[in-house]
Coordinates of C-alpha atoms in Angstrom, one line a residue:
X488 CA 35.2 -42.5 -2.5
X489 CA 34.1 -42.9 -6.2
X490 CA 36.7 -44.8 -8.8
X491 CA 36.5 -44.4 -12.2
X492 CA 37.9 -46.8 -14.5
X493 CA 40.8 -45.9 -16.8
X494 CA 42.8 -48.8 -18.6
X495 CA 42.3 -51.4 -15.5
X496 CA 43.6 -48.8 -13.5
X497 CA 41.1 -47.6 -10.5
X498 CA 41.2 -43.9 -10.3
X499 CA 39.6 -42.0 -7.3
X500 CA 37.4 -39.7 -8.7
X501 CA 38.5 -37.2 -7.0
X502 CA 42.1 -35.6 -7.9
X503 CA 44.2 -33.7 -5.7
X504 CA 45.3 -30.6 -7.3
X505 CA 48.7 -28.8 -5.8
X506 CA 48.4 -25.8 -7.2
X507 CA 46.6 -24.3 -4.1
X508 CA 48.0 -25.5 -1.5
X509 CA 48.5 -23.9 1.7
X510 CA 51.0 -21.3 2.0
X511 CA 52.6 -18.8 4.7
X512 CA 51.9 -15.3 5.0
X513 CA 50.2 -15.1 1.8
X514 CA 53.3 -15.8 -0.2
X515 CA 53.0 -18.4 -2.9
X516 CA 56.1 -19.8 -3.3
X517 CA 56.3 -20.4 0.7
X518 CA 54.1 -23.5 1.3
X519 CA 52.7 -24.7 4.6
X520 CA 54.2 -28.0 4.4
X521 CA 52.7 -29.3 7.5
X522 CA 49.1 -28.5 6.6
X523 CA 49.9 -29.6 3.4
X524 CA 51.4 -33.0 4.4
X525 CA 47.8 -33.3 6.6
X526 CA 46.1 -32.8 4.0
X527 CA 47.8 -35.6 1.8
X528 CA 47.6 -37.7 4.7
X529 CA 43.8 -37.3 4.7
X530 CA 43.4 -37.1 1.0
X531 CA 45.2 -41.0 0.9
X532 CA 43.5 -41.9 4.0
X533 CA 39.7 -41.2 2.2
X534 CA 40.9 -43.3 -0.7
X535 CA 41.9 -40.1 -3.2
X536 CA 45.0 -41.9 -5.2
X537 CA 45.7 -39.0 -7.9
X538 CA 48.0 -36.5 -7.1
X539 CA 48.6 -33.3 -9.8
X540 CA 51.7 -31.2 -9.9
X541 CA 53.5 -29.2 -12.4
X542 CA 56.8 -27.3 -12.9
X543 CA 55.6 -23.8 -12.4
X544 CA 53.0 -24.6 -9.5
X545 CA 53.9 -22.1 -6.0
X546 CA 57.2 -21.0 -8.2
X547 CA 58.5 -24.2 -8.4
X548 CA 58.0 -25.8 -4.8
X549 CA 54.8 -27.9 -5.8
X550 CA 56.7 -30.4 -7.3
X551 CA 59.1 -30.8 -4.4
X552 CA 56.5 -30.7 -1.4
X553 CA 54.5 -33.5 -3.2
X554 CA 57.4 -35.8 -3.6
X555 CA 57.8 -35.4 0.4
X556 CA 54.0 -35.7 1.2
X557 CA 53.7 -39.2 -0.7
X558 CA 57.2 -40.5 0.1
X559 CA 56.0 -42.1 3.2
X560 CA 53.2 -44.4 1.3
X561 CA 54.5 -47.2 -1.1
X562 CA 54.8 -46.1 -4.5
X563 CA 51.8 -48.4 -6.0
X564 CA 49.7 -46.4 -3.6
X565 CA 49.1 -43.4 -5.7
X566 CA 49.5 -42.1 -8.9
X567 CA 51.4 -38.7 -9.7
X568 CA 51.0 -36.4 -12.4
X569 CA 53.2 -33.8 -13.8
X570 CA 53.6 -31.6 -17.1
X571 CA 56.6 -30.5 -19.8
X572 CA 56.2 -26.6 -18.9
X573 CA 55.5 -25.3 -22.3
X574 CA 53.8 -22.1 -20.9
X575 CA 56.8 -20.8 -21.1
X576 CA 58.7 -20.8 -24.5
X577 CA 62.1 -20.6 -23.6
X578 CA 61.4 -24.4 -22.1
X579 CA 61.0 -25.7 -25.0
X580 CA 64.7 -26.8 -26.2
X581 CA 65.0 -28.0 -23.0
X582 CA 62.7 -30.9 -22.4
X583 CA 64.9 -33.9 -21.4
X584 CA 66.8 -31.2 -18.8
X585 CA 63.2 -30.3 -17.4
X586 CA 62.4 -34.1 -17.0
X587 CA 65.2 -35.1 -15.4
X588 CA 64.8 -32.5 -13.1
X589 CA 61.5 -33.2 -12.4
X590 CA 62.2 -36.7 -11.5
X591 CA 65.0 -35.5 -9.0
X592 CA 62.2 -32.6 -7.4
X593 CA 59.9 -35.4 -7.2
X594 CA 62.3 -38.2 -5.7
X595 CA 60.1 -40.5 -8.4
X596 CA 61.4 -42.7 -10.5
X597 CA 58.9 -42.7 -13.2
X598 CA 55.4 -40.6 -13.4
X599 CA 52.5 -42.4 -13.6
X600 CA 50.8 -39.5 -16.0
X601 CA 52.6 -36.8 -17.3
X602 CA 51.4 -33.9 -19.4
X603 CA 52.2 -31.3 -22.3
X604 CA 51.2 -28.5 -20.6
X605 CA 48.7 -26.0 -21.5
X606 CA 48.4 -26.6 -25.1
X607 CA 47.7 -22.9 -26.7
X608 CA 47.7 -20.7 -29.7
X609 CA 50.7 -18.9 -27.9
X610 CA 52.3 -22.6 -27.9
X611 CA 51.0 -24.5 -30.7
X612 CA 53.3 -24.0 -33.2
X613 CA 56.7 -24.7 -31.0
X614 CA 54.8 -27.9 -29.7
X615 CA 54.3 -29.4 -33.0
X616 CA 57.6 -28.3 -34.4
X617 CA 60.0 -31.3 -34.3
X618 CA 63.2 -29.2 -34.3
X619 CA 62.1 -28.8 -30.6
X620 CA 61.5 -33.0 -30.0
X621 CA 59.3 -32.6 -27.4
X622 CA 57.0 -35.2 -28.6
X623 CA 60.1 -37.5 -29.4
X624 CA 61.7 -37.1 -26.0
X625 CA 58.3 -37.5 -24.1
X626 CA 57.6 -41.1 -26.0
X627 CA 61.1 -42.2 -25.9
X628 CA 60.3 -42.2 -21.9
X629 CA 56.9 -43.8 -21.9
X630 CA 59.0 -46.2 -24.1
X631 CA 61.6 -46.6 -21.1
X632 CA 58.8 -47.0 -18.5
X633 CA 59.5 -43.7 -16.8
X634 CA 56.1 -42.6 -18.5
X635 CA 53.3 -44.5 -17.8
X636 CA 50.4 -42.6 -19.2
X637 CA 51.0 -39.8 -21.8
X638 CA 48.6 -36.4 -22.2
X639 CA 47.9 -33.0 -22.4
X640 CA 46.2 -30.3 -21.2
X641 CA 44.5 -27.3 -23.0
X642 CA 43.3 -23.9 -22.5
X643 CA 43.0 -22.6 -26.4
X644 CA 40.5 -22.4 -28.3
X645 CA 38.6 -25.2 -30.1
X646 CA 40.8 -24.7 -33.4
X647 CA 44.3 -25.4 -31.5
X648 CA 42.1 -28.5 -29.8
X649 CA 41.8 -29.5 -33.0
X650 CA 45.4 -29.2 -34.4
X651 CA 46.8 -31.1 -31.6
X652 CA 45.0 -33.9 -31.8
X653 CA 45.4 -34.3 -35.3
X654 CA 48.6 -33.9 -34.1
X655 CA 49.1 -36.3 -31.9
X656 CA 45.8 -37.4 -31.4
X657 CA 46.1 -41.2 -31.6
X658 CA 49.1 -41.2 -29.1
X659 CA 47.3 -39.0 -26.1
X660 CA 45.8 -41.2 -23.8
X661 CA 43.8 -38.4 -22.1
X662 CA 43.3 -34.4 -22.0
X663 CA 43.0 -32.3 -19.5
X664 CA 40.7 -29.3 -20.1
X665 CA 38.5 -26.3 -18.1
X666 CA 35.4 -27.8 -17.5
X667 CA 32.6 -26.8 -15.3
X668 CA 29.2 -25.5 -15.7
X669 CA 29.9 -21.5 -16.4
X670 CA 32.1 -23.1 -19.3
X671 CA 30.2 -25.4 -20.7
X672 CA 28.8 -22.2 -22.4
X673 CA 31.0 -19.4 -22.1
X674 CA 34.1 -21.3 -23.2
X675 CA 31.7 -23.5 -25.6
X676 CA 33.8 -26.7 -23.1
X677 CA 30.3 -29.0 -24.7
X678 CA 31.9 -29.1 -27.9
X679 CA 35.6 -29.7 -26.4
X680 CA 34.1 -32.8 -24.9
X681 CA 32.0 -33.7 -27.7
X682 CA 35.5 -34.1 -29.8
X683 CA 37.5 -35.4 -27.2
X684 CA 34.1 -38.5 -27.0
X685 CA 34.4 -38.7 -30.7
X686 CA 38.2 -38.8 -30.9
X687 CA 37.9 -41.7 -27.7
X688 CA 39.7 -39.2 -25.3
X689 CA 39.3 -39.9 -21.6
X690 CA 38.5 -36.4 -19.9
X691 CA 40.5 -34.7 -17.0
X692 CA 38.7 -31.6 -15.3
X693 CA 40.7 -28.9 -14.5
X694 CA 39.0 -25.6 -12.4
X695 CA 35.4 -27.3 -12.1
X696 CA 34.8 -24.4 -9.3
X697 CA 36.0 -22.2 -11.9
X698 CA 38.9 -20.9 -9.5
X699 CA 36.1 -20.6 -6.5
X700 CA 34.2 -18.5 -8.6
X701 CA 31.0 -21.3 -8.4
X702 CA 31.5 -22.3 -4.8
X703 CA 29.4 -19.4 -3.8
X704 CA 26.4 -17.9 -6.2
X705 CA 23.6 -14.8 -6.1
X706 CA 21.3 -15.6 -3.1
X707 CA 18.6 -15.8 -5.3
X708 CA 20.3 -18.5 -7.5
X709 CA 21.1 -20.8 -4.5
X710 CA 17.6 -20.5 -2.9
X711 CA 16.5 -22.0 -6.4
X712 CA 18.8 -24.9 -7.0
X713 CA 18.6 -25.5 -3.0
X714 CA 14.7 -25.9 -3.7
X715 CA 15.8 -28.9 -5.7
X716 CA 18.3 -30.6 -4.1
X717 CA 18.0 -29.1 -0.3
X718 CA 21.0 -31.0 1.3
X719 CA 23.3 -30.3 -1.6
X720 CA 25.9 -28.0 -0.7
X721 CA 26.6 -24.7 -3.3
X722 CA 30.0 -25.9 -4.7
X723 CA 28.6 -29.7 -4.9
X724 CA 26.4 -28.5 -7.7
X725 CA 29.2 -28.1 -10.0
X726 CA 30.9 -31.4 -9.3
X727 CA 27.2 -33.0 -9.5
X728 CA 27.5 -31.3 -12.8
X729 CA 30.8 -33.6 -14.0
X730 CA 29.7 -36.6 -12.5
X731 CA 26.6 -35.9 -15.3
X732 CA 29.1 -35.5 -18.4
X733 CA 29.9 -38.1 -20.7
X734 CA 33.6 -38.9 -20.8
X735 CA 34.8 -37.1 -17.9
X736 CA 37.2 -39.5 -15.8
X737 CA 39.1 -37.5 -13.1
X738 CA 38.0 -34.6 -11.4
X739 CA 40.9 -32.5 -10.1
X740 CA 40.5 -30.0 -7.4
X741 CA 43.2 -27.2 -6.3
X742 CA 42.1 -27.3 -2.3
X743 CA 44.2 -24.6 0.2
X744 CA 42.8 -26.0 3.6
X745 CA 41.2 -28.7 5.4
X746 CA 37.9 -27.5 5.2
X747 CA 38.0 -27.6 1.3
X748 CA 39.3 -31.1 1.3
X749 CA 37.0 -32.8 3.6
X750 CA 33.7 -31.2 1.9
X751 CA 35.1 -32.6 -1.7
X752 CA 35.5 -35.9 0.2
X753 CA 32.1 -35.5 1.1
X754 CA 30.8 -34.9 -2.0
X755 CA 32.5 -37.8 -3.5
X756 CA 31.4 -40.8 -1.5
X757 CA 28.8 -40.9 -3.6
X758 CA 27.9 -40.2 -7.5
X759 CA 24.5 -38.1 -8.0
X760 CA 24.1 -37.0 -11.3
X761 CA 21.8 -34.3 -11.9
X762 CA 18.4 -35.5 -13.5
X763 CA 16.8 -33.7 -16.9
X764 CA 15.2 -30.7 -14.4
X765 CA 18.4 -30.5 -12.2
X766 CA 20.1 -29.5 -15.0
X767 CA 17.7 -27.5 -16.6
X768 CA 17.7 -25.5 -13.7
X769 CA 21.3 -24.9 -14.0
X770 CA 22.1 -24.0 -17.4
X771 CA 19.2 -21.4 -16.6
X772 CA 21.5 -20.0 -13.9
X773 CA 24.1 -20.0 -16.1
X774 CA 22.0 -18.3 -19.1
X775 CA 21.1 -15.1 -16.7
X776 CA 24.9 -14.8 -15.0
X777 CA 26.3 -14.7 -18.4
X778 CA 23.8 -12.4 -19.6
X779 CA 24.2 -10.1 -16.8
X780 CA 28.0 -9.8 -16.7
X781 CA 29.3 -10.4 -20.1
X782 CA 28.9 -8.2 -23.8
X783 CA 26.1 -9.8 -25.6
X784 CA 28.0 -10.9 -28.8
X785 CA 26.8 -12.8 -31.3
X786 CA 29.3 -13.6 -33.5
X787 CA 27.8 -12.4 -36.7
X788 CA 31.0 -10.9 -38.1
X789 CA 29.1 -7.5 -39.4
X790 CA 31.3 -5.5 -37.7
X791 CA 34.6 -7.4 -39.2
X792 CA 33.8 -6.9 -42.9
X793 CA 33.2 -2.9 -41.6
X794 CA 36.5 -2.5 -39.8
X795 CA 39.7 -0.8 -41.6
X796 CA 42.1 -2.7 -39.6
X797 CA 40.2 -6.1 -40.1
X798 CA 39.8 -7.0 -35.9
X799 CA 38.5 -9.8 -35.2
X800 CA 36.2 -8.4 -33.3
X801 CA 33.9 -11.4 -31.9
X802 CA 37.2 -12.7 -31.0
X803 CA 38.3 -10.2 -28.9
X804 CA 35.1 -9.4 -27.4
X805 CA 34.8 -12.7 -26.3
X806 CA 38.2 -12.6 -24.9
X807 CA 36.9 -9.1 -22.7
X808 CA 33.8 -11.5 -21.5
X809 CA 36.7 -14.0 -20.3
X810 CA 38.5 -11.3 -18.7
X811 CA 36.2 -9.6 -17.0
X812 CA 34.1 -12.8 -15.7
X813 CA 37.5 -13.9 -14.2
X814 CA 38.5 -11.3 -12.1
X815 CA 34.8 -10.4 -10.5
X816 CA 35.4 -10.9 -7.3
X817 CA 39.1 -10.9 -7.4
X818 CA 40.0 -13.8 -9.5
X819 CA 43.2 -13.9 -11.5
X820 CA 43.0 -14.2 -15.0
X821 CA 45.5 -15.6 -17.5
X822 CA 43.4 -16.9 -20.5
X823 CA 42.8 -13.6 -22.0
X824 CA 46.5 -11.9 -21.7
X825 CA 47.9 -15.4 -22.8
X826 CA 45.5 -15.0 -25.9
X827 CA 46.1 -11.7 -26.8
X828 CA 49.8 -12.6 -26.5
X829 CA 49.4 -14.7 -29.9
X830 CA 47.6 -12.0 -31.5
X831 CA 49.5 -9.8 -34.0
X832 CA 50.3 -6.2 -32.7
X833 CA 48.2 -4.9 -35.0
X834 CA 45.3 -7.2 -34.5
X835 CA 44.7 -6.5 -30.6
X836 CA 42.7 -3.8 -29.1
X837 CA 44.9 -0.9 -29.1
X838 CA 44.9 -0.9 -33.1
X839 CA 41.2 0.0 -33.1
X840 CA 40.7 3.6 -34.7
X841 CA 37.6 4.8 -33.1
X842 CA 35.9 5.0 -36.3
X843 CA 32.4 3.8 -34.9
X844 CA 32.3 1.8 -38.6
X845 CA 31.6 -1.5 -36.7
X846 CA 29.1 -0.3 -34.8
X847 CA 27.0 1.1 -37.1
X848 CA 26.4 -2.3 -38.3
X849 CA 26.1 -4.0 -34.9
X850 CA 22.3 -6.1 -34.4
X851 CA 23.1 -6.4 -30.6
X852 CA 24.5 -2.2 -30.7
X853 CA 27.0 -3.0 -29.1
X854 CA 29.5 0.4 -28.1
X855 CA 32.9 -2.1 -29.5
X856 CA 35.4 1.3 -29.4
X857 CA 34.3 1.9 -26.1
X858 CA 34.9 -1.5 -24.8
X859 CA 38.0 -1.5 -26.9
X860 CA 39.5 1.2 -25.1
X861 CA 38.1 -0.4 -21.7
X862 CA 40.4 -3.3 -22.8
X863 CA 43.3 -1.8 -23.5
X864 CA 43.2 0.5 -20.0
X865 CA 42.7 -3.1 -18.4
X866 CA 45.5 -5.4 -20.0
X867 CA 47.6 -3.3 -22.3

């Protein structure tokens, strides 16, 4: 196993995500515990020492099952990360309640790393506001030791990046953000880093298999990268890909079986980052996916000074590429609803007109009413 250093303390670099654990007959709240308590025997027997839970992880149950998989190994033997559930905004006056709770779940008596979860444009505003003392509470127990390492996580936009960290910046000792080689593009995640380097902000990965999404690719994109690195398994390109990125510390991985588990282990025994044609190689896969499967917009903003209810188009379209990417293949998507859910009624898809004003000015021609109306038959 691979460590990575963060403040003296020797993290594998390899997390261990429960958000996808095992479960029985398909229902997530129902977790296999045995296989699950295998696979943290196996995880702690390969040297992997972080463990990542949440609140809201398989309805509640993550939390719990962890605290029973690691109970058995002393407590300086791993480190266990949870998160202040601020997805949902009716948790928000109630974050000494959650914690306490969380410790009882848990059977811990302080978390080694713990988390503002999902930091957001639906979010932002009630996590900053100090009537809510979220940020109080949280350093009053890093304060008591019952903290050990503060942070956050983030799926929004660059902007709310920002805003947080200005924020709070200076007391977040790392952030936890959607990084892997799809989204180093498509989410722009290069200049999420590039801050979080600038601002001295150790990196957490979060989906760097993109839900699964990368662990299998187009025939004819494997046959090229396996032309480069012929014993490299598929989904070991992506993780090659982090272990290339300046900054990133711990990789987390959401694995649901055995199988999963072991080939990560695999992977990291060793790091092999991906030399200057390796990666050129990769961002070229990435360049012809993206162009295939997602609206080619530009950003320009012609069509926004033409619209008579002032859409921000780019912004939406971008959110229908997010969308639509997800779910090929059956993925889930949350990103794009959670957006639009900050976006004023009149400012989301359904308050396009049909006027064709846009697109009369669009360099790519893009058909926007048409994949307006796409949207709103999709998500509402």
């Amino acid at each position: 196993m691979v460590y990575r250093d963060f403040q003296g303390i020797k993290l594998s670099g390899l997390g261990f995500g429960a958000m996808r654990l095992p479960v029985i007959d398909g229902d997530d709240s129902n977790i296999d515990k045995p296989k699950a308590f295998e696979m943290v025997d196996k995880a702690m027997s390969e040297g992997i020492n972080y463990y990542d839970t949440a609140w809201g992880y398989h309805n509640g149950n993550s939390e719990i099952v962890m605290g029973e998989a690691l109970a058995k190994y002393p407590r300086e033997s791993f480190y266990i990360a949870t998160k202040f559930p601020g997805y949902d905004l009716s948790n928000m006056s109630k974050v000494k309640e959650i914690f306490e709770k969380q410790l009882e779940k848990t059977g811990m008596e302080y978390f080694d790393f713990y988390l503002f979860h999902n930091v957001c444009e639906m979010n932002i505003n009630q996590y900053l506001d100090p009537k809510f003392g979220i940020f109080d509470y949280l350093m009053e127990q890093k304060k008591n030791g019952r903290i050990k390492h503060l942070g956050f996580s983030c799926h929004g936009e660059m902007e709310t990046l920002k805003r947080f960290i200005d924020a709070y910046g200076e007391h977040m000792e790392f952030c936890q953000i959607q990084l892997n080689y799809l989204d180093w593009k498509f989410q722009d995640a290069k200049a999420k880093v590039d801050l979080l380097n600038e601002k001295g902000i150790p990196v957490w990965v979060m989906e760097p298999l993109r839900g699964g999404k990368l662990a299998k690719l187009d025939d004819k994109f494997e046959n090229e990268l396996k032309e480069l690195r012929p014993d490299e398994a598929i989904p070991a390109w992506a993780f090659r890909f982090l272990q290339s990125t300046k900054g990133v510390t711990m990789v987390l991985s959401g694995m649901s079986n055995m199988q999963q588990l072991e080939d990560n282990i695999k992977t990291f025994k060793e790091d092999k980052p991906l030399n200057e044609k390796e990666m050129a190689a990769l961002m070229s896969v990435v360049d012809r996916i993206l162009e295939r499967k997602s609206i080619p917009c530009t950003a320009c903003h012609y069509c926004v000074s033409h619209c008579p209810q002032g859409l921000d188009i780019p912004h939406l379209i971008s959110l229908y590429n997010e969308h639509f990417i997800t779910i090929e293949g059956g993925g889930f998507d949350f990103i794009a609803p959670m957006a639009l859910s900050a976006i004023p009624d009149e400012k989301r898809p359904a308050s396009c007109l049909h006027c064709h004003s846009c697109e009369q000015v669009c360099p790519q021609q893009i058909k926007i009413s048409d994949m307006m109306s796409d949207f709103v038959s999709e998500i509402g």
